[in-house]
PDB file of C-alpha atoms in Angstrom:
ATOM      1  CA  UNK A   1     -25.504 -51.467  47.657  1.00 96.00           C
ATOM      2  CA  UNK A   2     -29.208 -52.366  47.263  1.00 98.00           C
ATOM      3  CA  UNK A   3     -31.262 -49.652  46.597  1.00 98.00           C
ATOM      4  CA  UNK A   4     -35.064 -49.790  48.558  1.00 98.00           C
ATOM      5  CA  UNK A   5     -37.485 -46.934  46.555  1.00 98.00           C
ATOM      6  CA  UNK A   6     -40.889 -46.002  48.145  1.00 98.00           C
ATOM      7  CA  UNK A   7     -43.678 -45.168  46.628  1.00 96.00           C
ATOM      8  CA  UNK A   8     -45.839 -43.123  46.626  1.00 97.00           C
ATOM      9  CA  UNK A   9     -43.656 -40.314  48.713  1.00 98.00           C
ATOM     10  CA  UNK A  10     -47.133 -38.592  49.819  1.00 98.00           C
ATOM     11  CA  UNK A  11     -50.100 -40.763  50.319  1.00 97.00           C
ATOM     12  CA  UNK A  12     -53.722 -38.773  51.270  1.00 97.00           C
ATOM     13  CA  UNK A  13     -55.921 -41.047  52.596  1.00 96.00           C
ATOM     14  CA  UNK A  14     -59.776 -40.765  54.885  1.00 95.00           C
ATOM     15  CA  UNK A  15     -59.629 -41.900  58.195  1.00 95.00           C
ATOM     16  CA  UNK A  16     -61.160 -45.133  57.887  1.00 96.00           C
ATOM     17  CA  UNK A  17     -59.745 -45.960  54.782  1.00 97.00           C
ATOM     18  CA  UNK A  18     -57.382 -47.867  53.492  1.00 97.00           C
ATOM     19  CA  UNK A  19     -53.880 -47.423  52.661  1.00 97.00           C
ATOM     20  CA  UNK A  20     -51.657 -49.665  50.343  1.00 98.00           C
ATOM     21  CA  UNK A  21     -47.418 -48.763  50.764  1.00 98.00           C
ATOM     22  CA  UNK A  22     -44.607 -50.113  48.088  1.00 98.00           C
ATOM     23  CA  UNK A  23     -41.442 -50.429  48.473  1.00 98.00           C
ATOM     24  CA  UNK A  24     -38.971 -52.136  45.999  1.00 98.00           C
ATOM     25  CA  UNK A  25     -35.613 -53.319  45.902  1.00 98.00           C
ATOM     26  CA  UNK A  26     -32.809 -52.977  43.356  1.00 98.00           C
ATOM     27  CA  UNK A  27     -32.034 -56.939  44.006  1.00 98.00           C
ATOM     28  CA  UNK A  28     -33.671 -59.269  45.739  1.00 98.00           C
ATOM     29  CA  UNK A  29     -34.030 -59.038  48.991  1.00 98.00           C
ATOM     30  CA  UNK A  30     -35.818 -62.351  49.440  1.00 98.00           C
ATOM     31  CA  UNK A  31     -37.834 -61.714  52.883  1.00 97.00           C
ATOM     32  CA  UNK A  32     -35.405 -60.263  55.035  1.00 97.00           C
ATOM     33  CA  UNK A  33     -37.216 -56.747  55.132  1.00 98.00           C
ATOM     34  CA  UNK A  34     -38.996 -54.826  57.859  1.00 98.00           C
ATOM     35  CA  UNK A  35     -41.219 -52.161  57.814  1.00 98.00           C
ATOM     36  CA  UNK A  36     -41.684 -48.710  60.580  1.00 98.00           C
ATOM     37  CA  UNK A  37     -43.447 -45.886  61.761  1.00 98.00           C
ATOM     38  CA  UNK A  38     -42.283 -42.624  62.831  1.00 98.00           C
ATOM     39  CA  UNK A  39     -44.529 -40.195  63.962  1.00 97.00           C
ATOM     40  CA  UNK A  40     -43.297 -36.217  64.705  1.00 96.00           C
ATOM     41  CA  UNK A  41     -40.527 -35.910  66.926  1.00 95.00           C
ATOM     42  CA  UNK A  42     -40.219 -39.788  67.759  1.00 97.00           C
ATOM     43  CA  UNK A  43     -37.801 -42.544  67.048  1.00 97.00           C
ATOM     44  CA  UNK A  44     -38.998 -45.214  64.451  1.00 97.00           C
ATOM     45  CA  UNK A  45     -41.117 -48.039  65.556  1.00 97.00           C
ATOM     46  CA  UNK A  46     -40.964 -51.855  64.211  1.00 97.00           C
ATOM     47  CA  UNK A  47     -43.946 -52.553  62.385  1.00 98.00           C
ATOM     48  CA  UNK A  48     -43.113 -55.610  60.087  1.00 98.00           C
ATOM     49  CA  UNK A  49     -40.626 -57.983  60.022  1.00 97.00           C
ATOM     50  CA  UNK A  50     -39.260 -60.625  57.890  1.00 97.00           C
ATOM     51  CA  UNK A  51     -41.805 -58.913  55.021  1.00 98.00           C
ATOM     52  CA  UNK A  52     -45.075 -60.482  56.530  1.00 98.00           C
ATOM     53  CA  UNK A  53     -44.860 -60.867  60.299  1.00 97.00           C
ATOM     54  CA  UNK A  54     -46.085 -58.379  62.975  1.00 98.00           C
ATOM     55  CA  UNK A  55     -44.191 -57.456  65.724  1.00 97.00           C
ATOM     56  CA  UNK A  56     -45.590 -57.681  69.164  1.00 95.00           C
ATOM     57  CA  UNK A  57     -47.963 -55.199  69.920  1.00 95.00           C
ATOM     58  CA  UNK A  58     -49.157 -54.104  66.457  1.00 97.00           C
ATOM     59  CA  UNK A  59     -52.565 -54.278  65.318  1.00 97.00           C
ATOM     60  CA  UNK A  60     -54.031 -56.618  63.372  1.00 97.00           C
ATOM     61  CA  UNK A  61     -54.879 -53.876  60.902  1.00 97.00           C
ATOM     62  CA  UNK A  62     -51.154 -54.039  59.929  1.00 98.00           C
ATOM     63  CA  UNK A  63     -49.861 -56.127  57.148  1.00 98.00           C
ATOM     64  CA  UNK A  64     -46.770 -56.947  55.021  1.00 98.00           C
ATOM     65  CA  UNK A  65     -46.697 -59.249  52.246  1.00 98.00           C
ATOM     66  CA  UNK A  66     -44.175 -59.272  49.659  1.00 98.00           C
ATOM     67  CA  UNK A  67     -41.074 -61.153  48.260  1.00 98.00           C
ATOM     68  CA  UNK A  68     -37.779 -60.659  46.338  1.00 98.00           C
ATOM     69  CA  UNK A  69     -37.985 -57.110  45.132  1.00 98.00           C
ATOM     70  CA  UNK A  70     -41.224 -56.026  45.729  1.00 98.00           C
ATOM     71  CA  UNK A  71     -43.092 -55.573  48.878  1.00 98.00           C
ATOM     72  CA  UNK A  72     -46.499 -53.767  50.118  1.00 98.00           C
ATOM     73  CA  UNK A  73     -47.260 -52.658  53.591  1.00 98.00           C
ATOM     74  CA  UNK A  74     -51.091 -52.267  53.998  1.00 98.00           C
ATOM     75  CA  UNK A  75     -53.085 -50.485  56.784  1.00 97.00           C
ATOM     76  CA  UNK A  76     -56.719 -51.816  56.189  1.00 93.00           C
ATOM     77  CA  UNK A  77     -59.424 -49.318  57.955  1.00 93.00           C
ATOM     78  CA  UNK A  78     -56.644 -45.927  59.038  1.00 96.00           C
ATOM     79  CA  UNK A  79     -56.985 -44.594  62.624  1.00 96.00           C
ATOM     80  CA  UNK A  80     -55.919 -41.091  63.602  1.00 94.00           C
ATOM     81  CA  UNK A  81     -52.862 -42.814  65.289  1.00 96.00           C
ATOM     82  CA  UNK A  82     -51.686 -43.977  61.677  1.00 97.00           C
ATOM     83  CA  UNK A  83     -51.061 -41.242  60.133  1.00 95.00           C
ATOM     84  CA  UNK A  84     -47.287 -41.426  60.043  1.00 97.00           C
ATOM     85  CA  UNK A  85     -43.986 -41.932  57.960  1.00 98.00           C
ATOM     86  CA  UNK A  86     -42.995 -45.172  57.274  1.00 98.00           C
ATOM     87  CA  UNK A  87     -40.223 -46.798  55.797  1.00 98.00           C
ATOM     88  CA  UNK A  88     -39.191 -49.706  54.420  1.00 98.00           C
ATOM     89  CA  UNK A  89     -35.815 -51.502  55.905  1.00 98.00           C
ATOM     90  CA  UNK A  90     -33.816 -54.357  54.180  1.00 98.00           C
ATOM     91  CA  UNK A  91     -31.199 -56.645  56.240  1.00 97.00           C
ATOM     92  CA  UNK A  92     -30.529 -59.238  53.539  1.00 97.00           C
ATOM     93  CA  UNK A  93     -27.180 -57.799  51.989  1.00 95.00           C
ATOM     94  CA  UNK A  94     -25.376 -55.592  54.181  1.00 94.00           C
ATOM     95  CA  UNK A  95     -23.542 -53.079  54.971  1.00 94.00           C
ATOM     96  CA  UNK A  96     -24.882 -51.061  54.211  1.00 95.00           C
ATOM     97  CA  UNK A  97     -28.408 -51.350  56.004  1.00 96.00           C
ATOM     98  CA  UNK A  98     -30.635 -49.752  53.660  1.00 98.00           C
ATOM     99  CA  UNK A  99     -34.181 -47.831  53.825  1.00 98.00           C
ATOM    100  CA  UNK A 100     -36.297 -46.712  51.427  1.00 98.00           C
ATOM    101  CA  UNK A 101     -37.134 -42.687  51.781  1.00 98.00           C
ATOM    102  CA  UNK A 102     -40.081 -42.896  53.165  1.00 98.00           C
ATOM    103  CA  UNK A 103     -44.086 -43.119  52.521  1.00 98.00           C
ATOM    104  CA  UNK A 104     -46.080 -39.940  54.468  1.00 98.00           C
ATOM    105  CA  UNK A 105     -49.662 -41.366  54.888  1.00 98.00           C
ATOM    106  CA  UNK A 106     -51.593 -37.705  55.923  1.00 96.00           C
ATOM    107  CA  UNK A 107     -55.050 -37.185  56.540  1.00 92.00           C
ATOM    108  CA  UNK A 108     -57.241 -36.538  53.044  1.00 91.00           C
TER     109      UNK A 108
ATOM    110  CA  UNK B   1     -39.023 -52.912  78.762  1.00 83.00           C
ATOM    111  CA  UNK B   2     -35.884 -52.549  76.407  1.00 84.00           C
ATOM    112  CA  UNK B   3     -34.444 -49.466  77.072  1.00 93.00           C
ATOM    113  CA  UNK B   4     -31.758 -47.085  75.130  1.00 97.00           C
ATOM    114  CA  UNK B   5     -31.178 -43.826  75.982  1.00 97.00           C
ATOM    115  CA  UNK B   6     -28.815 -41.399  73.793  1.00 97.00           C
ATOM    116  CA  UNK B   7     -26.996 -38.371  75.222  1.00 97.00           C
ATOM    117  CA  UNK B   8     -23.982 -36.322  74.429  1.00 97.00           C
ATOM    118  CA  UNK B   9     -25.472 -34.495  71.499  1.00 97.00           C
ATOM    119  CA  UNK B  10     -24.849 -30.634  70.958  1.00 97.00           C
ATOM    120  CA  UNK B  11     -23.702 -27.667  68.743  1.00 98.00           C
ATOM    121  CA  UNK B  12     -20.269 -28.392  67.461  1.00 98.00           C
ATOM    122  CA  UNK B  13     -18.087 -26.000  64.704  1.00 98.00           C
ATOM    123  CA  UNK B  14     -17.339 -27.980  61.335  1.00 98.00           C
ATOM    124  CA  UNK B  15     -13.833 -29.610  61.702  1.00 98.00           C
ATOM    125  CA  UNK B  16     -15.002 -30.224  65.405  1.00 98.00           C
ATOM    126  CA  UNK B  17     -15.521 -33.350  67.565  1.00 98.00           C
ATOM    127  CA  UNK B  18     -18.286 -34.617  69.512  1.00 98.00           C
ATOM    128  CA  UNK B  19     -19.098 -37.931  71.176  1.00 98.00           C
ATOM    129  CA  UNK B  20     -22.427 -39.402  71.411  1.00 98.00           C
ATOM    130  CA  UNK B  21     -23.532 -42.297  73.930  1.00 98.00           C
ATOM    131  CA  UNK B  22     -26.100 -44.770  74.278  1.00 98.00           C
ATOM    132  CA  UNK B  23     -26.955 -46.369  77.500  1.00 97.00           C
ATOM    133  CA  UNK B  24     -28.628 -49.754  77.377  1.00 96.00           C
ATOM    134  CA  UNK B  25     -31.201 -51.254  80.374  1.00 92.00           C
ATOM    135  CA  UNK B  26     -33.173 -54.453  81.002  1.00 84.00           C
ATOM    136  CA  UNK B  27     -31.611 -56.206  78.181  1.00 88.00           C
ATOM    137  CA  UNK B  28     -28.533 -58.898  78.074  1.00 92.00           C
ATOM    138  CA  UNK B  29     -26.515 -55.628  76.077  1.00 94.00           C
ATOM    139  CA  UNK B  30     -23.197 -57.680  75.777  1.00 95.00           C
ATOM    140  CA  UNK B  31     -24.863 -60.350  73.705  1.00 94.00           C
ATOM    141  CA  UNK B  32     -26.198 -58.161  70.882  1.00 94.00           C
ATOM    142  CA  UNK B  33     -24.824 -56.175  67.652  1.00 95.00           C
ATOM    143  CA  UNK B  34     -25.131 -52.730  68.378  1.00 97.00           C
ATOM    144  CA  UNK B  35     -25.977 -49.953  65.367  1.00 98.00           C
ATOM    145  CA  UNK B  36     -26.136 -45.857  64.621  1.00 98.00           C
ATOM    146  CA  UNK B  37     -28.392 -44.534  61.950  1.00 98.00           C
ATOM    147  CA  UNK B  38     -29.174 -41.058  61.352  1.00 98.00           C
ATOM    148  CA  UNK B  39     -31.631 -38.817  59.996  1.00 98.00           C
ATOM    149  CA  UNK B  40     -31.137 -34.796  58.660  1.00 98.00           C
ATOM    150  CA  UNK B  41     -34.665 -32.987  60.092  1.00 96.00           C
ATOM    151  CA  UNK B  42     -37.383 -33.796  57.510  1.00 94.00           C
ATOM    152  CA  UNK B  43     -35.333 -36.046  55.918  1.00 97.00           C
ATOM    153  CA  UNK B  44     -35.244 -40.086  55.514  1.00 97.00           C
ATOM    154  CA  UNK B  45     -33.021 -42.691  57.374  1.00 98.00           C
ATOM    155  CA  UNK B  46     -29.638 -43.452  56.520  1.00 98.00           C
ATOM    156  CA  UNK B  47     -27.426 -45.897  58.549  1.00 98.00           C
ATOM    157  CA  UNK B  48     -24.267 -44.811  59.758  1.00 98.00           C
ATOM    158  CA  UNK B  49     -22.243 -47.545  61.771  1.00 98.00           C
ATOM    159  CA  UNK B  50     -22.812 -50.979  63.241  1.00 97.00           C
ATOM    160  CA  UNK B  51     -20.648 -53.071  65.833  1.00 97.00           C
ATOM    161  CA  UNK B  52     -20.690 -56.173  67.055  1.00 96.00           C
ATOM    162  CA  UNK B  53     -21.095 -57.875  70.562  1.00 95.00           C
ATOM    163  CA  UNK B  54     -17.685 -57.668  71.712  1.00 94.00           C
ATOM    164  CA  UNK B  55     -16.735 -54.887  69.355  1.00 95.00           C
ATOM    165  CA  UNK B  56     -14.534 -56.959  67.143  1.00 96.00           C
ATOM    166  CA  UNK B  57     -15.849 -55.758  64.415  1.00 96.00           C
ATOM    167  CA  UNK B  58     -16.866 -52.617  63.164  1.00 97.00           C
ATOM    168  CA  UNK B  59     -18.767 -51.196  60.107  1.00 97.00           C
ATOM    169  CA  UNK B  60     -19.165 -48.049  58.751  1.00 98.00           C
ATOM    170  CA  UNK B  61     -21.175 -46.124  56.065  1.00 97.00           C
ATOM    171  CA  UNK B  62     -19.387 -44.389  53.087  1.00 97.00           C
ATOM    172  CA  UNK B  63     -20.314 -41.243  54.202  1.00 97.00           C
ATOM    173  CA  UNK B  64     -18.608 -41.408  57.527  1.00 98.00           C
ATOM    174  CA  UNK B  65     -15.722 -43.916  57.207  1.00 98.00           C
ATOM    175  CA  UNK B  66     -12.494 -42.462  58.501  1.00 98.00           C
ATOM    176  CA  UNK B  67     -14.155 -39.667  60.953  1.00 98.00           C
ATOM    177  CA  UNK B  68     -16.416 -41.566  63.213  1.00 98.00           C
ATOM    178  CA  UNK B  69     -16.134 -44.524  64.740  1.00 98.00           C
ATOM    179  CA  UNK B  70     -18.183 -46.402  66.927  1.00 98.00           C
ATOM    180  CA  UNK B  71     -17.127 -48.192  70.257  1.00 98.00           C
ATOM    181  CA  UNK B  72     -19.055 -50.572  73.153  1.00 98.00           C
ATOM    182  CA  UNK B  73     -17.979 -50.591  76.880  1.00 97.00           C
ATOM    183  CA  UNK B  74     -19.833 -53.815  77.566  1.00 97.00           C
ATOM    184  CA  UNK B  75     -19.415 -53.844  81.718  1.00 96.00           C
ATOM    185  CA  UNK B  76     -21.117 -50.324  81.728  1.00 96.00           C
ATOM    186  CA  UNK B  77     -23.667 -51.055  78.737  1.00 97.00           C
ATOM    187  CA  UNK B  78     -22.797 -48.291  76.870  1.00 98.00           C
ATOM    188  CA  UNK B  79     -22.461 -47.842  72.941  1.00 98.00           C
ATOM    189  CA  UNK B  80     -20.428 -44.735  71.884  1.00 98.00           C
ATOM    190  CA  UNK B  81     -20.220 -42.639  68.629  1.00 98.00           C
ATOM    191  CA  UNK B  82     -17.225 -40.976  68.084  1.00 98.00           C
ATOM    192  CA  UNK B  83     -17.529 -38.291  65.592  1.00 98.00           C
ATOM    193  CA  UNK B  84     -14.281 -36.135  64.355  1.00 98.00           C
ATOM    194  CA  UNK B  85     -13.966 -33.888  61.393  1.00 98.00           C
ATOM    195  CA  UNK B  86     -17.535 -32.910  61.402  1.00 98.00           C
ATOM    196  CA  UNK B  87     -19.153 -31.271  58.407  1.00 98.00           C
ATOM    197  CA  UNK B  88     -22.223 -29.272  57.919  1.00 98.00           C
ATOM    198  CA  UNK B  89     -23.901 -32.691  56.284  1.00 98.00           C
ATOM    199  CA  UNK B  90     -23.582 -34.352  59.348  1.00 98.00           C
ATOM    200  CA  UNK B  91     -26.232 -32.182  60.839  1.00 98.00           C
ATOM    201  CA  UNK B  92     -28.935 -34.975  62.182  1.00 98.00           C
ATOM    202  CA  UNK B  93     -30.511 -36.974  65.132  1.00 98.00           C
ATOM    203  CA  UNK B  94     -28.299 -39.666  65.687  1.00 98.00           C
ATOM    204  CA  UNK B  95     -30.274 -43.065  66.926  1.00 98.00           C
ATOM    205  CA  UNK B  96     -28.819 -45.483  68.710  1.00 98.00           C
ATOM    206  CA  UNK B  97     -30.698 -49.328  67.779  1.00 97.00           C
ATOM    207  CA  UNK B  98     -30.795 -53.091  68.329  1.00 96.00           C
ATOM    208  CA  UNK B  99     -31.338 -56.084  66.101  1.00 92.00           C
ATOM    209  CA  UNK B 100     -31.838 -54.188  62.595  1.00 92.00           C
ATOM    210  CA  UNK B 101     -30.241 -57.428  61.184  1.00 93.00           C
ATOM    211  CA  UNK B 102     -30.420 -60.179  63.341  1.00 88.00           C
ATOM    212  CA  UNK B 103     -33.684 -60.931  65.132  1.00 86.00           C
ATOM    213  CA  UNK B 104     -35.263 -58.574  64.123  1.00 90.00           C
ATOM    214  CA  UNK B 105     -38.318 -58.979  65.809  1.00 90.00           C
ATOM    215  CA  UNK B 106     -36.811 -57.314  68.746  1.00 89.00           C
ATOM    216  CA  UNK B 107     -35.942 -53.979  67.030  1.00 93.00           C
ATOM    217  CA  UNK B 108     -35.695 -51.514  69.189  1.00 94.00           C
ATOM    218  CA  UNK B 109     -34.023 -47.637  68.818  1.00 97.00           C
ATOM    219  CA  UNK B 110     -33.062 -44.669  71.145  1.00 97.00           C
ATOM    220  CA  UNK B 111     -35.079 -41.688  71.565  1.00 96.00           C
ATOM    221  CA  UNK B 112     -32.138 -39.955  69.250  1.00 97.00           C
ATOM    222  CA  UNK B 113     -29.711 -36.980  70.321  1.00 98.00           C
ATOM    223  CA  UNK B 114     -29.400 -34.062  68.233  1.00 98.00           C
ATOM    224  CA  UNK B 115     -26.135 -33.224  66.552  1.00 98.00           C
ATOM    225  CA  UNK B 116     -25.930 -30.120  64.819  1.00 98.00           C
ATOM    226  CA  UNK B 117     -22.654 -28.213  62.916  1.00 98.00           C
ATOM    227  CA  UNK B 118     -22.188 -24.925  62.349  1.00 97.00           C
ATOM    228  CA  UNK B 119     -19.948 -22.898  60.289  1.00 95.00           C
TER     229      UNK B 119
END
């Protein structure tokens, strides 16, 4: 079973700041991993896909980059809207599906 | 707009059974893989089954292999969760979701349906 570890668990950040998420793999992964969101009370939301690529809809202000075993999700300039949980998702060797336990971006 | 909608949750003793549906819209729902993942209130995500289109074949988490099992009725676009020999740990929102492996670009979960267990 691969193994996907966030860090950090809590991350305080300014609105209007920026935010920098890791996640890392016990193997590699090579691309095949997507990033969400979940907000309070609502199902998870596909940020980032295949490590780098937005999916439709998300802002520009989203990015993934990342290969192998390690891989950053980075929020440049944080809106209210962003502050969220988000995990990290691999699909390159399962079952099982795998997530990392989560990155809570709050408001500093 | 791609569409799944979970029902069937509830309050169920340990040892008891419950199934859980999801109902699919607006999307071809007999061409893709079908999956349940979970997720204990305040906790992280943690996969629990997956299925294929015509329900062939069947995959299950560690944690719930032997007591649930997952199911599609493709002419009514429905995925089911069956769930038997429930335990306290299986206290969660159950999601319902598309393409976590395959294309995933079109990703897409349920609104969830809350299972809970009492003793």
């Amino acid at each position: 079973e691969i193994v996907m570890t966030q860090s950090p668990a809590t991350l305080s950040v300014s609105p209007g700041e920026r935010a920098t998420l890791s996640c890392r793999a016990s193997e590699s992964v090579r691309s095949d991993l997507a990033w969400y969101q979940q907000k309070p009370g609502q199902a998870p939301r596909l940020l980032i896909y295949d490590a780098s690529t937005r999916a439709t809809g998300v802002p520009a202000r989203f990015s993934g980059s990342g290969s192998g075993t390690e891989f950053t999700l980075s929020i440049s300039r944080l809106q209210s809207e962003d502050f969220a949980v988000y995990y990290c998702q691999q699909y390159n060797n399962w079952p099982p599906v795998t997530f990392g336990g989560g990155t809570n971006v709050e408001i500093k | 707009q791609v569409q799944l909608v979970e029902s069937g949750g509830g309050v169920v003793q340990a040892g008891g059974s419950l199934r859980l549906s999801c109902a699919a819209s607006t999307f071809a729902f007999s061409s893709y893989a079908m999956y349940w993942v979970r997720q204990v209130s305040g906790k992280g995500l943690e996969w629990v089954a997956f299925i294929d289109q015509d329900g062939s074949s069947e995959y299950y988490a560690d944690s719930v292999k032997g007591r649930f099992t997952t199911s599609r009725d493709n002419s009514r676009k429905t995925l089911y969760l069956q769930l038997n020999s429930l335990r306290l740990e299986d206290t969660a929102v159950y999601y319902c979701a598309k393409d976590l492996t395959v294309a995933v670009a079109g990703a897409v979960w349920g609104q969830g349906s809350l299972v809970t267990v009492s003793s």
